[in-house]
Short mmCIF file of C-alpha atoms in Angstrom, two decimals:
data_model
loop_
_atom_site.label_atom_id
_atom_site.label_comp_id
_atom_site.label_asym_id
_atom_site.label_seq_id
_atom_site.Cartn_x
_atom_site.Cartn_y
_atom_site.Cartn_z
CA UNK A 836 60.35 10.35 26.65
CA UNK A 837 57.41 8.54 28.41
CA UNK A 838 54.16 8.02 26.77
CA UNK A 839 52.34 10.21 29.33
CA UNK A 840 55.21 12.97 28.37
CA UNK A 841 54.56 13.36 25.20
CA UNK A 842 51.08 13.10 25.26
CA UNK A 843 50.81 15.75 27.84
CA UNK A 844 53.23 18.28 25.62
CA UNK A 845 51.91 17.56 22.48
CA UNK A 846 48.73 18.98 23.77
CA UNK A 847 50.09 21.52 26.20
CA UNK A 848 50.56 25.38 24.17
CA UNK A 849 54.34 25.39 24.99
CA UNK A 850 54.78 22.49 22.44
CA UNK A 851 54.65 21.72 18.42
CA UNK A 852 54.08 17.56 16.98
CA UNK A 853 52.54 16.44 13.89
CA UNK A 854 51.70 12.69 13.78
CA UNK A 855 54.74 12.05 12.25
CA UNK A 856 56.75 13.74 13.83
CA UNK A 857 58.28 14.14 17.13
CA UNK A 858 57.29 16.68 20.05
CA UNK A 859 59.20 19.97 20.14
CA UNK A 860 59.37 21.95 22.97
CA UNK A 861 59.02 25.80 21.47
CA UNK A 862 60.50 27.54 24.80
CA UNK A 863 64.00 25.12 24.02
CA UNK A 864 63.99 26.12 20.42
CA UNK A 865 63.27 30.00 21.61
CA UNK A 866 66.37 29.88 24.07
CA UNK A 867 68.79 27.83 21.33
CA UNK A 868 67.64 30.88 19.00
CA UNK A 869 68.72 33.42 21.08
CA UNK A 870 72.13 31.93 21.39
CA UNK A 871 72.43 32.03 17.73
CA UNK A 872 71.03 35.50 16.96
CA UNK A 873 72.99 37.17 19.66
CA UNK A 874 75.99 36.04 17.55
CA UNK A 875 75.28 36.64 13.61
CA UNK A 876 75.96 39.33 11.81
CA UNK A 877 73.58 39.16 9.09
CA UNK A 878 69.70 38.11 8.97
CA UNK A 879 68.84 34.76 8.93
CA UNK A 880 66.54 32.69 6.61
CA UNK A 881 64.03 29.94 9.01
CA UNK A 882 65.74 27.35 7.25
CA UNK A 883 69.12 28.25 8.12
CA UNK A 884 67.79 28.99 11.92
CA UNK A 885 66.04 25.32 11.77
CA UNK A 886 69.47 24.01 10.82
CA UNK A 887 71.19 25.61 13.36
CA UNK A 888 69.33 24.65 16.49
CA UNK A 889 68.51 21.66 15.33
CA UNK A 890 64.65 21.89 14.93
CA UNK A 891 61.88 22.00 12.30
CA UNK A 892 60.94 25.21 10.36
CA UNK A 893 57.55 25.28 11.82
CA UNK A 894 58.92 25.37 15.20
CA UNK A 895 61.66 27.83 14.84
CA UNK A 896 58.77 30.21 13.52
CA UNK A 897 56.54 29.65 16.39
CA UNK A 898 59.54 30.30 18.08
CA UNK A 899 60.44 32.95 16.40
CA UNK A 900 56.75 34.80 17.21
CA UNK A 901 57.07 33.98 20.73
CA UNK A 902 60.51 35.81 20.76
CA UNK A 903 58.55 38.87 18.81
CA UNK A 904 55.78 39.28 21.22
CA UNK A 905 58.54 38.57 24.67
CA UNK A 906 60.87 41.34 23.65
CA UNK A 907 57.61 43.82 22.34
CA UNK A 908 55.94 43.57 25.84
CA UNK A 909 53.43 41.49 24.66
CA UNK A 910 53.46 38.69 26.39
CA UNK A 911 53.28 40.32 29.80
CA UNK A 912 56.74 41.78 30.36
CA UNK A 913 59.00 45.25 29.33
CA UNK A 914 59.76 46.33 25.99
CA UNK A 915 63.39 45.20 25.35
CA UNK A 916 65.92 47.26 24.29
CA UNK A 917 66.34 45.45 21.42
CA UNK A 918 63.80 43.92 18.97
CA UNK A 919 63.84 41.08 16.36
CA UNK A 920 63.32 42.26 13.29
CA UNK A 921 62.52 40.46 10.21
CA UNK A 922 64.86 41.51 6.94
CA UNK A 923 65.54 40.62 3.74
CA UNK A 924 63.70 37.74 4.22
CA UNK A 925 65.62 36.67 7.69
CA UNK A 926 65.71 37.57 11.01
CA UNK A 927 68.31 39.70 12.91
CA UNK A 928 68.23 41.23 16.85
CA UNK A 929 68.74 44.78 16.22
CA UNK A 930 68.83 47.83 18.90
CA UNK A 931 65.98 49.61 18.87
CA UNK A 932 65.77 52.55 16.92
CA UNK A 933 64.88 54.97 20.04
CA UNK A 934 67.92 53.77 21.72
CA UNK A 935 70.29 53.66 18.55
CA UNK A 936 72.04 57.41 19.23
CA UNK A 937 72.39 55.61 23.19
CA UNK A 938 74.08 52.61 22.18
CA UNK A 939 76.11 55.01 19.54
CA UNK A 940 77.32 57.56 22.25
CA UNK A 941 78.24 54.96 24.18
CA UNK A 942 80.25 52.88 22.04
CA UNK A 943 81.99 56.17 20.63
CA UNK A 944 83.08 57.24 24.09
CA UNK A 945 84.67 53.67 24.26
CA UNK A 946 86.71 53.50 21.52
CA UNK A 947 90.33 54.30 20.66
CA UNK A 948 91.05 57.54 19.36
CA UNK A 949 92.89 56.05 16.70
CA UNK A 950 91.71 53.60 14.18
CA UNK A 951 94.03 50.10 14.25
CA UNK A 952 95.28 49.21 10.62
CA UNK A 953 92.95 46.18 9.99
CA UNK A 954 90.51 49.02 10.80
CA UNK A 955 91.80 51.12 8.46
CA UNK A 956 92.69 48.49 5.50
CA UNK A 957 88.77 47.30 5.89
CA UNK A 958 87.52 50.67 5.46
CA UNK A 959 89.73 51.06 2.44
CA UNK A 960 88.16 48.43 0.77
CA UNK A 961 84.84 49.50 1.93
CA UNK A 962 85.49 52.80 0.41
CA UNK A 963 86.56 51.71 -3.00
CA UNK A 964 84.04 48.70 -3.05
CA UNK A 965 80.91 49.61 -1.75
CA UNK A 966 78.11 48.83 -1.86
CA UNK A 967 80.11 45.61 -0.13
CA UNK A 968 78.78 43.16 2.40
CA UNK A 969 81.18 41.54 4.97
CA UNK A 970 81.72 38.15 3.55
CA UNK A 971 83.76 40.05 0.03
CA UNK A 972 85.27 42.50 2.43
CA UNK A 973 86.48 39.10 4.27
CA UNK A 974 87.49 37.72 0.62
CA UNK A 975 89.71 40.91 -0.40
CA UNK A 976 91.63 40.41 2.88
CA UNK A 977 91.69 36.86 3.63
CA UNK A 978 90.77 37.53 7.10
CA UNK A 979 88.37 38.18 9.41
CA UNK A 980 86.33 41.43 9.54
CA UNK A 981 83.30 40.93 11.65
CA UNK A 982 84.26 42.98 14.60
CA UNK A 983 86.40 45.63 12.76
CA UNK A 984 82.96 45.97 10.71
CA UNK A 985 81.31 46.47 14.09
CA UNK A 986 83.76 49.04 14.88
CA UNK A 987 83.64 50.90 11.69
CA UNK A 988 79.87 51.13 12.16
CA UNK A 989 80.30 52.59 15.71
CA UNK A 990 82.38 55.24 14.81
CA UNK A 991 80.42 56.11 11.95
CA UNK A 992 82.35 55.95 9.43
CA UNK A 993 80.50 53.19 7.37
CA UNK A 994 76.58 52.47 6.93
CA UNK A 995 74.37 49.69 6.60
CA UNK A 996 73.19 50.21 2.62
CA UNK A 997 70.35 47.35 2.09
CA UNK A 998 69.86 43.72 2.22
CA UNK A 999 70.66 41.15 -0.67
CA UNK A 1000 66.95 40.27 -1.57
CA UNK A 1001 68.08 36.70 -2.40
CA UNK A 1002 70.61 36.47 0.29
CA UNK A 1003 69.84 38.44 2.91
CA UNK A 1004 73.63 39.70 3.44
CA UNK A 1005 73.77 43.54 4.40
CA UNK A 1006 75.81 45.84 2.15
CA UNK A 1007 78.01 48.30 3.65
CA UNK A 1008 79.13 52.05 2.12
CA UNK A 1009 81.29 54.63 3.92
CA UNK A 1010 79.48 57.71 5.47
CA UNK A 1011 79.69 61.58 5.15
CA UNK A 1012 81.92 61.79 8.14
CA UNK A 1013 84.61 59.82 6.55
CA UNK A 1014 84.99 62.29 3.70
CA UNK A 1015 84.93 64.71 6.37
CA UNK A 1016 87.54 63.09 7.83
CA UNK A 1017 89.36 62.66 5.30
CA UNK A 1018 88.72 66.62 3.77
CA UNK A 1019 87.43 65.53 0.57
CA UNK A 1020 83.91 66.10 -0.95
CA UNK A 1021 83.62 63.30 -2.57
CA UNK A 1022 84.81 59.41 -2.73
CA UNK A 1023 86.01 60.54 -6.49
CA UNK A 1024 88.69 62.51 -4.82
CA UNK A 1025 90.30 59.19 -3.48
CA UNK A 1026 93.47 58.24 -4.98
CA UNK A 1027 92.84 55.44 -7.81
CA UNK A 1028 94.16 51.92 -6.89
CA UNK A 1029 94.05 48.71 -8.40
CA UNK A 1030 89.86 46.87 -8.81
CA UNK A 1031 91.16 44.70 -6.80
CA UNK A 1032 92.62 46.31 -4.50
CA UNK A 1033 96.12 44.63 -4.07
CA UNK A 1034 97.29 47.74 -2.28
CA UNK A 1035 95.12 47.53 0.23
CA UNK A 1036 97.75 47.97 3.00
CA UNK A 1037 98.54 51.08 1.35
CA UNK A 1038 95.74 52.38 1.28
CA UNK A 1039 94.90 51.73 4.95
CA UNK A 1040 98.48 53.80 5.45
CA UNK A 1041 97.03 56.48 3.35
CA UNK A 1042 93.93 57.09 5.52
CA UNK A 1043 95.96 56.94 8.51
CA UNK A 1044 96.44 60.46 8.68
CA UNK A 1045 92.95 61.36 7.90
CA UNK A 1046 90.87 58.92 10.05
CA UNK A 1047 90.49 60.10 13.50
CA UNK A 1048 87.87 59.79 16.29
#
């Protein structure tokens, strides 16, 4: 970078620099954030953001403001459908809420009638584990859960609880539809099983019958 470069964007309001440090251009950091947020799953601390795209923490939150105001309409253009919203001490895109029963019809009328059996063995575990955030759900089946999470959600048969104050990860529980589903009244009719939860692929078989759209 030239001399007259950074002179002219460590001045310029698009643009963060201490003396010591070098020039950061905020509307670079804003677009490397969006990549990231479009993709997590849970909120995300400024530190962890700063480490992802590579920038410092007081850029990522001027970024982060600018990103605020753009998708609120108040920096000249629409309200987004979406919003980023600050939780548990980290940031997350979310729909917004006057859209949510949209978005929900929509991905309803999309999906499967039936549930597929990683579906089902997550929301076993789920069930007998809540309140449970993704990354032990991931642990108890050694795979992979973020988009059967995401479908679970869509078809209403699990819930977003509350954050981890400390860590920010959301904690999942099953829904009043699923017992409906299921005919039960409560989660204490469900069959007992191991803590652990070694059956877990019978379990999944067990709510087979009782799962449907």
């Amino acid at each position: 970078m030239t001399d007259d470069a950074s002179t002219g964007s460590a001045t310029g309001g698009g643009s963060t620099a201490t003396p010591d440090a070098p020039v950061v251009n905020t509307a670079d950091v804003a677009r490397r954030l969006e990549a990231i947020l479009l993709i997590v799953e849970e909120p995300q601390s400024l530190v962890s953001l700063a480490a992802a795209v590579g920038a410092p923490v007081p850029a990522v939150r001027q970024a982060i403001e600018a990103l605020v105001d753009d998708y609120d309409g108040r920096s000249g253009g629409p309200v987004r459908g979406f919003e980023l919203r600050e939780v548990g001490g980290g940031w997350r895109l979310y729909v917004r809420e006057e859209l949510d029963q949209l978005v929900s019809d929509f991905v309803g009328g999309q999906a499967p009638s039936r549930l597929s059996q990683a579906a089902l063995e997550t929301l076993a575990v789920i069930a007998y584990k809540q309140p449970v955030t993704r990354s032990q759900v991931a642990s108890i089946r050694a795979v992979n859960v973020d988009s059967v999470v995401r479908t679970l959600l869509a078809r209403g048969l699990i819930t977003e609880l509350f954050a981890d104050a400390e860590t920010g990860a959301i904690n999942y529980g099953t829904t009043d539809a699923l017992l409906v589903h299921l005919g039960i009244n409560s989660l204490d009719e469900l069959p007992h099983i191991s803590p652990l939860l070694d059956g877990a692929d019978d379990v999944g078989d067990a709510m087979e019958e009782g799962v449907r759209r």
